[in-house]
Coordinates of C-alpha atoms and ligand atoms in Angstrom, one line a residue:
Chain B
M605 CA -160.4 78.4 -34.0
V606 CA -162.6 77.4 -36.9
S607 CA -165.2 75.5 -34.9
W608 CA -167.7 77.9 -36.2
T609 CA -171.1 76.6 -37.2
E610 CA -174.1 78.5 -38.6
K611 CA -175.8 78.3 -35.2
D612 CA -173.0 80.5 -33.7
P613 CA -172.9 84.3 -34.2
I614 CA -170.9 85.1 -37.4
V615 CA -169.6 88.2 -35.7
S616 CA -169.1 88.0 -31.9
I617 CA -167.9 91.1 -30.1
K618 CA -167.2 90.8 -26.4
D619 CA -166.4 93.7 -24.0
V620 CA -164.2 95.5 -26.6
H621 CA -162.0 98.3 -25.4
K622 CA -160.3 100.6 -27.9
S623 CA -158.1 103.7 -27.2
F624 CA -156.3 106.1 -29.3
G625 CA -153.5 107.1 -27.0
A626 CA -155.0 108.3 -23.8
L627 CA -158.5 108.7 -25.4
E628 CA -160.7 105.7 -24.7
V629 CA -163.2 105.5 -27.6
L630 CA -164.8 102.1 -27.0
K631 CA -165.4 101.3 -23.3
G632 CA -166.7 97.7 -23.3
V633 CA -168.8 97.0 -26.3
S634 CA -170.5 93.7 -26.8
L635 CA -172.7 92.5 -29.6
D636 CA -173.5 89.4 -31.7
V637 CA -174.6 89.1 -35.3
M638 CA -176.0 86.0 -36.7
K639 CA -175.5 84.9 -40.3
G640 CA -177.9 86.7 -42.7
E641 CA -178.8 89.3 -40.1
V642 CA -178.8 93.1 -40.8
I643 CA -177.9 95.3 -37.9
C644 CA -177.7 99.0 -37.8
I645 CA -175.5 101.1 -35.4
I646 CA -176.7 104.6 -34.7
G647 CA -175.5 107.3 -32.4
P648 CA -174.2 110.8 -32.1
S649 CA -171.0 111.9 -33.9
G650 CA -167.9 110.9 -32.1
S651 CA -169.6 108.1 -30.2
G652 CA -167.3 105.5 -31.7
K653 CA -169.4 103.9 -34.4
S654 CA -166.7 104.0 -37.1
T655 CA -164.1 102.9 -34.7
L656 CA -166.2 99.8 -33.8
I657 CA -167.0 98.8 -37.3
R658 CA -163.3 99.2 -38.4
C659 CA -162.4 96.8 -35.6
I660 CA -164.4 94.1 -37.3
N661 CA -162.0 93.9 -40.2
A662 CA -158.9 94.7 -38.2
L663 CA -158.4 98.1 -39.6
N664 CA -158.2 99.1 -36.0
D665 CA -156.7 96.9 -33.3
I666 CA -158.2 96.6 -29.9
Q667 CA -156.8 96.9 -26.4
G668 CA -159.2 94.7 -24.5
G669 CA -162.0 92.2 -25.0
S670 CA -162.4 89.9 -28.1
I671 CA -163.8 89.8 -31.5
H672 CA -164.5 86.6 -33.5
V673 CA -165.5 86.7 -37.1
R674 CA -166.7 83.3 -38.4
G675 CA -164.6 81.7 -35.7
I676 CA -161.5 83.7 -36.5
D677 CA -160.0 85.3 -33.4
L678 CA -159.0 88.8 -34.3
T679 CA -156.9 89.2 -31.1
D680 CA -154.7 86.3 -32.2
P681 CA -151.2 87.8 -32.7
H682 CA -150.8 85.5 -35.7
L683 CA -154.0 86.6 -37.3
N684 CA -154.1 86.1 -41.0
K685 CA -155.5 89.4 -42.1
L686 CA -155.9 88.2 -45.7
E687 CA -158.1 85.4 -44.6
L688 CA -160.2 87.8 -42.5
R689 CA -160.5 90.3 -45.3
K690 CA -161.7 87.8 -47.8
K691 CA -164.6 87.2 -45.6
V692 CA -165.4 90.8 -44.6
G693 CA -166.2 93.5 -47.2
M694 CA -166.1 97.2 -46.3
V695 CA -167.7 100.2 -47.9
F696 CA -166.6 103.7 -46.8
Q697 CA -168.3 107.1 -46.5
Q698 CA -165.9 108.6 -49.1
Y699 CA -166.2 105.6 -51.6
N700 CA -162.3 105.4 -51.8
L701 CA -162.3 104.0 -55.3
F702 CA -158.9 103.8 -57.1
P703 CA -159.1 106.9 -59.2
H704 CA -156.6 105.6 -61.9
K705 CA -158.7 102.5 -62.7
T706 CA -162.0 102.3 -64.5
A707 CA -165.1 101.1 -62.7
I708 CA -164.8 97.5 -63.8
E709 CA -161.1 97.5 -63.1
N710 CA -161.8 98.6 -59.6
V711 CA -164.1 95.7 -59.2
M712 CA -161.7 93.2 -60.8
M713 CA -158.5 94.2 -59.1
A714 CA -158.8 92.4 -55.7
P715 CA -160.0 89.1 -57.2
L716 CA -157.1 89.2 -59.7
L717 CA -154.4 90.3 -57.3
V718 CA -155.5 88.9 -54.0
L719 CA -157.3 85.7 -54.9
K720 CA -155.3 85.2 -58.1
E721 CA -158.4 84.1 -60.0
D722 CA -158.7 83.7 -63.8
E723 CA -159.1 86.9 -65.6
N724 CA -162.0 85.8 -67.8
E725 CA -163.9 84.5 -64.8
V726 CA -163.3 87.6 -62.8
R727 CA -164.4 89.8 -65.7
A728 CA -167.7 87.9 -66.1
R729 CA -168.4 88.1 -62.4
A730 CA -167.5 91.8 -62.4
R731 CA -170.0 92.4 -65.3
D732 CA -172.7 90.7 -63.3
L733 CA -171.9 92.8 -60.3
M734 CA -172.0 96.0 -62.3
K735 CA -175.4 94.9 -63.5
K736 CA -176.5 94.1 -60.0
V737 CA -175.6 97.7 -58.9
R738 CA -177.3 99.0 -62.1
L739 CA -174.2 100.4 -63.7
E740 CA -173.6 98.1 -66.6
E741 CA -173.3 101.0 -69.0
K742 CA -170.6 102.7 -66.8
E743 CA -168.1 99.8 -66.8
N744 CA -165.3 101.8 -68.5
A745 CA -165.9 105.1 -66.8
Y746 CA -163.2 106.4 -64.4
P747 CA -164.4 107.2 -60.8
G748 CA -163.9 110.9 -61.5
E749 CA -166.5 110.6 -64.3
L750 CA -169.2 109.1 -62.0
S751 CA -171.6 110.8 -59.6
G752 CA -171.2 110.2 -55.9
G753 CA -174.0 107.6 -55.9
Q754 CA -172.6 105.8 -58.8
Q755 CA -169.1 105.7 -57.2
Q756 CA -170.6 104.3 -54.1
R757 CA -172.3 101.6 -56.0
V758 CA -169.1 100.7 -57.7
A759 CA -167.5 100.5 -54.3
I760 CA -170.2 98.1 -53.2
A761 CA -169.6 96.0 -56.3
R762 CA -165.9 96.1 -55.6
S763 CA -166.4 94.6 -52.1
L764 CA -168.8 92.0 -53.4
A765 CA -166.3 90.8 -56.0
M766 CA -164.4 89.2 -53.1
S767 CA -167.6 87.2 -52.3
P768 CA -167.5 88.2 -48.6
D769 CA -169.7 86.6 -45.9
I770 CA -170.2 89.9 -44.2
M771 CA -170.5 93.5 -45.4
L772 CA -169.6 96.6 -43.4
F773 CA -171.1 99.9 -44.4
D774 CA -169.9 103.1 -42.6
E775 CA -172.3 105.9 -43.3
V776 CA -172.1 105.1 -47.0
T777 CA -174.8 107.7 -47.9
A778 CA -173.6 110.5 -45.7
A779 CA -171.6 112.2 -48.5
L780 CA -174.5 111.9 -51.1
D781 CA -177.2 114.3 -52.0
P782 CA -180.8 113.2 -51.2
E783 CA -181.7 112.0 -54.7
T784 CA -178.7 109.6 -55.0
V785 CA -179.0 108.3 -51.4
K786 CA -182.0 106.3 -52.6
E787 CA -180.2 104.4 -55.3
V788 CA -177.5 103.3 -52.9
L789 CA -180.0 102.3 -50.3
V790 CA -181.9 100.2 -52.8
T791 CA -178.6 98.4 -53.7
I792 CA -178.0 97.6 -50.0
K793 CA -181.6 96.5 -49.5
D794 CA -181.2 94.0 -52.4
L795 CA -178.1 92.6 -50.8
A796 CA -179.8 92.2 -47.4
Q797 CA -182.7 90.5 -49.1
D798 CA -180.3 88.1 -50.8
G799 CA -179.2 87.0 -47.3
M800 CA -176.0 89.0 -46.9
T801 CA -175.0 89.6 -43.3
C802 CA -174.8 93.4 -43.1
I803 CA -173.5 95.7 -40.4
L804 CA -174.4 99.3 -41.1
V805 CA -173.5 102.6 -39.4
T806 CA -176.2 105.0 -40.6
H807 CA -178.1 108.2 -40.0
E808 CA -180.9 107.1 -42.2
M809 CA -183.5 106.3 -39.6
G810 CA -186.3 105.3 -42.0
F811 CA -184.0 103.0 -43.8
A812 CA -182.7 101.4 -40.6
R813 CA -186.2 100.9 -39.4
E814 CA -187.1 99.2 -42.7
I815 CA -184.2 96.8 -43.2
A816 CA -182.6 96.2 -39.8
D817 CA -183.2 93.1 -37.7
H818 CA -181.6 94.8 -34.8
I819 CA -180.6 98.3 -33.9
Y820 CA -177.8 99.4 -31.6
F821 CA -177.5 102.9 -30.2
T822 CA -174.0 103.9 -29.1
D823 CA -173.1 106.9 -27.0
N824 CA -169.6 107.8 -25.7
G825 CA -168.1 104.4 -26.4
V826 CA -170.8 102.2 -25.0
I827 CA -174.0 100.6 -26.3
V828 CA -176.7 102.4 -24.5
E829 CA -179.7 100.7 -25.9
H830 CA -180.6 98.0 -28.5
G831 CA -183.5 96.1 -29.8
P832 CA -185.5 95.2 -32.9
P833 CA -186.7 98.3 -34.8
E834 CA -190.3 98.2 -33.7
T835 CA -189.5 98.4 -30.0
F836 CA -186.3 100.5 -30.4
F837 CA -188.0 103.4 -32.2
T838 CA -191.2 103.4 -30.1
K839 CA -190.3 102.2 -26.7
A840 CA -186.7 103.5 -26.1
K841 CA -186.1 103.8 -22.4
D842 CA -182.7 105.5 -22.0
P843 CA -183.0 109.3 -21.9
R844 CA -180.0 109.7 -24.2
T845 CA -181.6 107.5 -26.9
K846 CA -184.9 109.3 -26.6
D847 CA -183.1 112.6 -26.8
F848 CA -181.2 111.5 -29.9
L849 CA -184.3 110.1 -31.6
S850 CA -186.3 113.2 -30.9
Q851 CA -183.7 115.3 -32.6
I852 CA -183.5 113.1 -35.6
L853 CA -187.0 111.9 -36.3
Chain L
M955 CA -122.3 118.8 -98.3
Y956 CA -119.4 120.3 -100.2
L957 CA -121.4 123.5 -100.8
I958 CA -122.2 123.9 -97.1
A959 CA -118.6 123.4 -96.2
E960 CA -117.6 126.0 -98.9
F961 CA -120.1 128.4 -97.5
F962 CA -118.6 128.3 -94.0
R963 CA -115.1 128.5 -95.4
Q964 CA -116.1 131.7 -97.2
L965 CA -117.9 133.0 -94.1
V966 CA -114.7 132.9 -92.0
E967 CA -112.8 134.7 -94.7
D968 CA -115.4 137.6 -94.6
Y969 CA -116.1 137.5 -90.8
P970 CA -113.0 136.2 -89.0
R971 CA -114.8 135.9 -85.6
W972 CA -117.4 133.5 -87.0
N973 CA -115.3 130.4 -87.7
F974 CA -117.8 127.5 -87.8
I975 CA -114.8 125.3 -88.0
W976 CA -116.7 122.1 -87.3
M977 CA -118.8 122.6 -90.3
Y978 CA -115.9 122.1 -92.7
E979 CA -113.1 120.4 -90.8
P980 CA -113.6 116.7 -90.2
V981 CA -111.5 116.4 -87.1
Q982 CA -113.4 119.2 -85.3
Q983 CA -116.6 117.8 -86.6
E984 CA -115.8 114.5 -85.1
K985 CA -115.1 116.2 -81.7
V986 CA -118.5 118.0 -81.7
L987 CA -120.4 114.8 -82.7
S988 CA -118.7 112.6 -80.1
G989 CA -119.3 115.3 -77.5
I990 CA -123.0 115.5 -78.2
W991 CA -123.2 111.7 -78.2
M992 CA -121.4 111.6 -74.8
T993 CA -123.7 114.3 -73.4
I994 CA -126.7 112.2 -74.5
Q995 CA -125.4 109.0 -73.0
L996 CA -124.5 110.8 -69.8
S997 CA -127.9 112.4 -69.6
V998 CA -129.9 109.2 -70.3
A999 CA -127.8 107.2 -67.8
C1000 CA -128.2 109.8 -65.1
L1001 CA -131.9 110.3 -65.8
F1002 CA -132.4 106.5 -65.5
F1003 CA -130.4 105.9 -62.3
S1004 CA -131.6 109.1 -60.6
V1005 CA -135.2 108.0 -61.1
I1006 CA -134.4 104.5 -59.8
I1007 CA -132.7 106.0 -56.8
G1008 CA -135.7 108.3 -56.2
I1009 CA -138.1 105.4 -56.3
I1010 CA -136.1 103.2 -54.0
G1011 CA -135.3 106.0 -51.6
A1012 CA -139.0 107.1 -51.4
F1013 CA -140.0 103.5 -50.7
L1014 CA -137.3 103.1 -48.0
Q1015 CA -138.5 106.3 -46.4
G1016 CA -141.8 104.7 -45.7
S1017 CA -139.9 101.9 -43.9
R1018 CA -140.9 101.0 -40.4
N1019 CA -137.2 100.8 -39.5
A1020 CA -136.0 104.1 -38.1
I1021 CA -132.4 103.4 -39.0
V1022 CA -133.3 102.9 -42.6
R1023 CA -135.2 106.2 -42.6
M1024 CA -132.3 108.0 -41.0
V1025 CA -129.8 106.7 -43.6
V1026 CA -132.1 107.9 -46.4
Q1027 CA -132.5 111.3 -44.7
G1028 CA -128.8 111.6 -44.2
Y1029 CA -128.2 110.8 -47.9
I1030 CA -130.8 113.5 -49.0
Q1031 CA -129.3 116.1 -46.7
F1032 CA -125.8 115.5 -47.9
F1033 CA -126.5 115.5 -51.6
R1034 CA -129.1 118.3 -51.5
N1035 CA -127.1 120.7 -49.4
T1036 CA -123.7 120.5 -51.0
P1037 CA -122.6 121.7 -54.5
P1038 CA -122.9 119.0 -57.2
Y1039 CA -119.5 120.1 -58.6
V1040 CA -117.8 119.5 -55.3
Q1041 CA -119.5 116.1 -55.0
L1042 CA -118.2 115.2 -58.4
L1043 CA -114.7 116.1 -57.6
F1044 CA -115.0 114.2 -54.3
F1045 CA -116.2 111.1 -56.0
Y1046 CA -113.6 111.1 -58.7
F1047 CA -110.5 112.2 -56.8
A1048 CA -111.2 111.0 -53.3
L1049 CA -113.2 107.8 -53.8
G1050 CA -111.6 107.1 -57.1
Q1051 CA -108.3 106.4 -55.3
F1052 CA -109.8 103.5 -53.5
T1053 CA -111.4 101.7 -56.4
P1054 CA -109.7 98.6 -57.6
T1055 CA -107.9 98.6 -60.9
Y1056 CA -107.4 96.0 -63.6
S1057 CA -104.8 95.6 -66.2
P1058 CA -105.9 94.8 -69.7
D1059 CA -102.3 94.4 -71.1
G1060 CA -100.2 93.6 -68.1
W1061 CA -98.7 97.1 -68.0
L1062 CA -101.4 99.7 -67.7
E1063 CA -103.4 100.0 -64.5
V1064 CA -107.0 101.0 -65.3
P1065 CA -109.5 101.8 -62.6
I1066 CA -112.7 99.7 -62.9
I1067 CA -114.7 102.9 -62.7
S1068 CA -113.8 105.4 -65.3
N1069 CA -114.3 109.2 -65.1
V1070 CA -117.5 108.7 -67.1
G1071 CA -118.6 106.1 -64.5
W1072 CA -117.9 108.5 -61.7
A1073 CA -119.8 111.3 -63.4
I1074 CA -122.8 109.0 -63.8
I1075 CA -122.6 107.8 -60.2
S1076 CA -122.2 111.3 -58.7
L1077 CA -124.8 113.1 -60.8
S1078 CA -127.3 110.3 -60.4
F1079 CA -127.0 110.4 -56.6
F1080 CA -127.2 114.2 -56.7
A1081 CA -130.4 114.3 -58.8
G1082 CA -131.6 111.2 -57.0
A1083 CA -131.7 113.0 -53.7
F1084 CA -134.2 115.5 -55.1
N1085 CA -136.1 112.7 -56.8
V1086 CA -136.6 110.9 -53.4
E1087 CA -138.2 114.1 -52.0
I1088 CA -140.3 114.5 -55.1
F1089 CA -141.6 111.0 -55.0
R1090 CA -142.1 111.1 -51.3
A1091 CA -144.3 114.2 -51.7
G1092 CA -146.3 112.3 -54.3
I1093 CA -146.7 109.3 -52.0
E1094 CA -147.9 111.5 -49.2
A1095 CA -150.5 113.0 -51.5
V1096 CA -152.2 109.6 -51.8
P1097 CA -154.9 109.7 -49.1
E1098 CA -154.7 107.2 -46.2
S1099 CA -158.3 106.3 -47.0
T1100 CA -157.3 105.0 -50.4
R1101 CA -154.7 102.8 -48.9
E1102 CA -157.2 101.6 -46.3
A1103 CA -159.6 100.6 -49.1
A1104 CA -156.9 98.5 -50.7
S1105 CA -155.9 96.8 -47.5
S1106 CA -159.5 96.1 -46.6
L1107 CA -159.8 94.3 -49.9
G1108 CA -156.9 92.1 -48.8
F1109 CA -154.0 93.8 -50.6
S1110 CA -150.6 93.3 -49.0
R1111 CA -148.5 96.4 -48.2
A1112 CA -146.3 95.7 -51.2
Q1113 CA -149.3 95.2 -53.5
T1114 CA -150.9 98.4 -52.2
F1115 CA -147.7 100.3 -53.0
R1116 CA -147.2 98.8 -56.4
Y1117 CA -150.7 99.0 -57.8
I1118 CA -152.3 101.9 -55.9
V1119 CA -149.9 104.2 -54.2
F1120 CA -147.0 104.3 -56.7
P1121 CA -149.1 104.9 -59.9
L1122 CA -150.9 107.7 -58.2
A1123 CA -147.8 109.2 -56.7
V1124 CA -146.0 109.2 -60.1
R1125 CA -148.8 111.3 -61.5
V1126 CA -148.6 113.8 -58.7
S1127 CA -144.8 113.9 -59.0
L1128 CA -144.4 114.4 -62.7
P1129 CA -144.3 118.2 -62.9
A1130 CA -141.7 118.4 -60.2
L1131 CA -139.8 115.5 -61.6
N1132 CA -139.8 117.2 -65.0
N1133 CA -138.1 120.3 -63.5
N1134 CA -135.4 118.2 -61.7
L1135 CA -134.6 116.2 -64.8
V1136 CA -134.2 119.3 -66.9
N1137 CA -131.7 120.6 -64.3
L1138 CA -129.9 117.3 -64.3
V1139 CA -129.4 117.3 -68.1
K1140 CA -127.9 120.8 -67.8
T1141 CA -125.7 119.7 -64.8
T1142 CA -124.0 117.0 -66.9
T1143 CA -121.8 119.9 -68.2
Q1144 CA -120.0 119.7 -64.8
A1145 CA -118.5 116.4 -65.8
F1146 CA -116.2 118.7 -67.8
G1147 CA -114.4 119.1 -64.4
I1148 CA -113.2 115.5 -64.4
A1149 CA -112.4 115.5 -68.2
V1150 CA -115.4 113.5 -69.3
P1151 CA -115.4 114.2 -73.1
E1152 CA -118.9 115.6 -73.3
L1153 CA -120.1 118.5 -75.4
L1154 CA -118.7 121.3 -73.2
Y1155 CA -115.3 119.6 -72.8
Q1156 CA -115.0 119.2 -76.6
S1157 CA -116.1 122.7 -77.3
V1158 CA -113.5 124.1 -74.9
T1159 CA -110.8 122.2 -76.7
I1160 CA -112.0 123.5 -80.0
W1161 CA -112.1 127.2 -79.0
N1162 CA -108.7 126.9 -77.2
D1163 CA -107.2 125.6 -80.4
Y1164 CA -109.2 128.0 -82.6
P1165 CA -110.1 131.2 -80.8
S1166 CA -111.9 132.3 -83.9
A1167 CA -114.4 129.5 -83.3
L1168 CA -115.3 130.8 -79.9
Y1169 CA -118.7 132.4 -80.7
P1170 CA -119.9 129.8 -83.1
T1171 CA -119.1 127.0 -80.7
M1172 CA -120.7 128.7 -77.8
L1173 CA -123.7 129.2 -79.9
L1174 CA -123.6 125.5 -80.8
V1175 CA -123.6 124.5 -77.1
F1176 CA -126.6 126.6 -76.4
V1177 CA -128.5 125.3 -79.4
V1178 CA -127.7 121.7 -78.5
Y1179 CA -128.9 122.1 -75.0
I1180 CA -132.1 123.9 -76.1
V1181 CA -132.8 121.0 -78.4
L1182 CA -131.9 118.2 -75.9
V1183 CA -133.9 119.8 -73.0
G1184 CA -136.7 120.5 -75.5
V1185 CA -137.0 116.9 -76.5
L1186 CA -136.9 115.8 -72.8
V1187 CA -139.7 118.3 -71.8
M1188 CA -141.8 117.4 -74.8
S1189 CA -141.6 113.7 -74.0
M1190 CA -142.3 114.3 -70.3
N1191 CA -145.3 116.4 -71.3
G1192 CA -146.5 113.7 -73.6
W1193 CA -146.1 111.1 -70.8
E1194 CA -148.0 113.4 -68.5
R1195 CA -150.9 113.7 -71.0
Q1196 CA -150.9 110.0 -71.5
M1197 CA -151.1 109.3 -67.8
R1198 CA -153.9 111.8 -67.2
I1199 CA -156.9 110.2 -65.5
P1200 CA -160.3 111.4 -66.9
G1201 CA -162.2 113.3 -64.3
Y1202 CA -159.3 113.3 -61.9
G1203 CA -157.6 116.6 -60.9
L1204 CA -154.3 115.6 -62.4
Ligands
LIG1762 N1 -157.1 107.5 -35.9 C1 -157.6 108.1 -34.8 N2 -156.7 108.7 -33.9 C2 -157.1 109.4 -32.9 N3 -158.4 109.5 -32.5 C3 -159.3 109.0 -33.3 C4 -159.0 108.3 -34.5 N4 -160.1 107.8 -35.1 C5 -161.1 108.3 -34.3 N5 -160.7 109.0 -33.2 C6 -161.5 109.6 -32.2 O1 -162.4 108.6 -31.7 C7 -163.6 109.1 -31.4 C8 -164.7 108.3 -32.1 O2 -164.6 108.5 -33.5 P1 -165.5 107.7 -34.5 O3 -165.0 108.1 -35.9 O4 -165.5 106.3 -34.2 O5 -166.9 108.4 -34.3 P2 -168.2 108.1 -35.1 O6 -169.2 107.6 -34.1 O7 -168.0 107.3 -36.3 O8 -168.6 109.6 -35.5 P3 -169.2 110.2 -36.9 O9 -170.7 110.0 -36.8 O10 -168.9 111.6 -36.8 O11 -168.6 109.5 -38.0 C9 -163.6 110.6 -31.8 O12 -163.4 111.3 -30.6 C10 -162.4 110.7 -32.7 O13 -161.8 111.9 -32.6
LIG1763 MG1 -167.9 107.7 -38.4

């Protein structure tokens, strides 16, 4: 299992099939992500982007194919989900903060309860993270007292508190108004520049073009086209990709 | 004290239907006080156990085991759809026969569960059935996405329940819980039916002995319940305020 080295892909997805009942949502998806890479997944609504990204931290199980994350085999029936989730952080479209905890408590909770770390250490780290997402003055605010963009940045800090190797972002700016989108994107960009491996589902084409090392376009459960941003955005070959890009750009 | 007693003695002379006998006669006073005390003990015990039953039941209803869920469902249906008074009689007279007894002095056979014990058990299960439903509704109000956020951070199922789902569910449940607990306190009067010496029981013995004390004693029962329920409601409201989350709808 853990024969993983940095020369291997940190996330390796091979021919993954996923169905909800009779509905097949992923129909053989393969992709590799190297450590430190930033990849963006784009595609029309319902094409299976969220489903795919949720498979990477085992929120969804898969019916065929394989996924390895840092050498951990996700199809192993004895999969230790805790070990996996220590390595993979996830940020959701709707933030999903814990509404009864203050911002800093949200950030501290998992390290305290899951990693059982020392409270003072965790607090110091949480403070640093709040600073990193530019919210040091909002430490004691409750999620309901924060704007959408601020909540999303707390959610990012909360994931980072577990010191993951990989971050998953599922349309994290889709619920935000245009002015606050930027503050969240800046935070993600900082992370990417620090060398975090990031897998993003996004509709922000300009952003994808700017930060992605590689872009994947999905439609109807398959990857139709992929490539580095320069070629992807200018030399797309598949008619579905062209059609999608022409509507969005 | 003496003046107050004298006042009520005089009152019954002038108005024979208004015999506040427990204001001047120590024996009757003792009955009233012990009745109030029993009502309080009964209420507190039933509140406590019914809430515990509600929490455990709601947790078990989320079980993956279908049999466990069915047992909980059966329990709820039975206790919610039958009269609490009949339940009480059933517990005391039917089940009471099968409980072991012990003998403190070698002569007397005393059942290990007294009538007070049966009243607490029966009323707690009765109110507990409603509490299960109340807590379950609260648990269901916690969005799946919040649970997913917790599990994607590595929380176990038990940790997610304890630290996320339960605290949020309690807040959602409080108004309904409030109502049910108020009803429970009032339902403790039914323990009268199995001779638990609570306030109503003592009051009835008083007005049977002294018909002239009927009106004052009934008045007393009303006033005591208004005060008891008032205290309960006030503390529940205080708790609700204390649990309020800034910026959150509840
Ligand atoms: N839990 C579920 N149960 C049943 N069907 C589901 C479930 N989750 C997703 N689906 C279905 O799977 C398909 C793909 O959904 P998915 O959320 O992955 O799309 P998406 O590409 O993320 O779309 P969007 O851009 O709208 O977020 C949809 O048809 C959806 O209805
Ligand atoms: Mg989606």
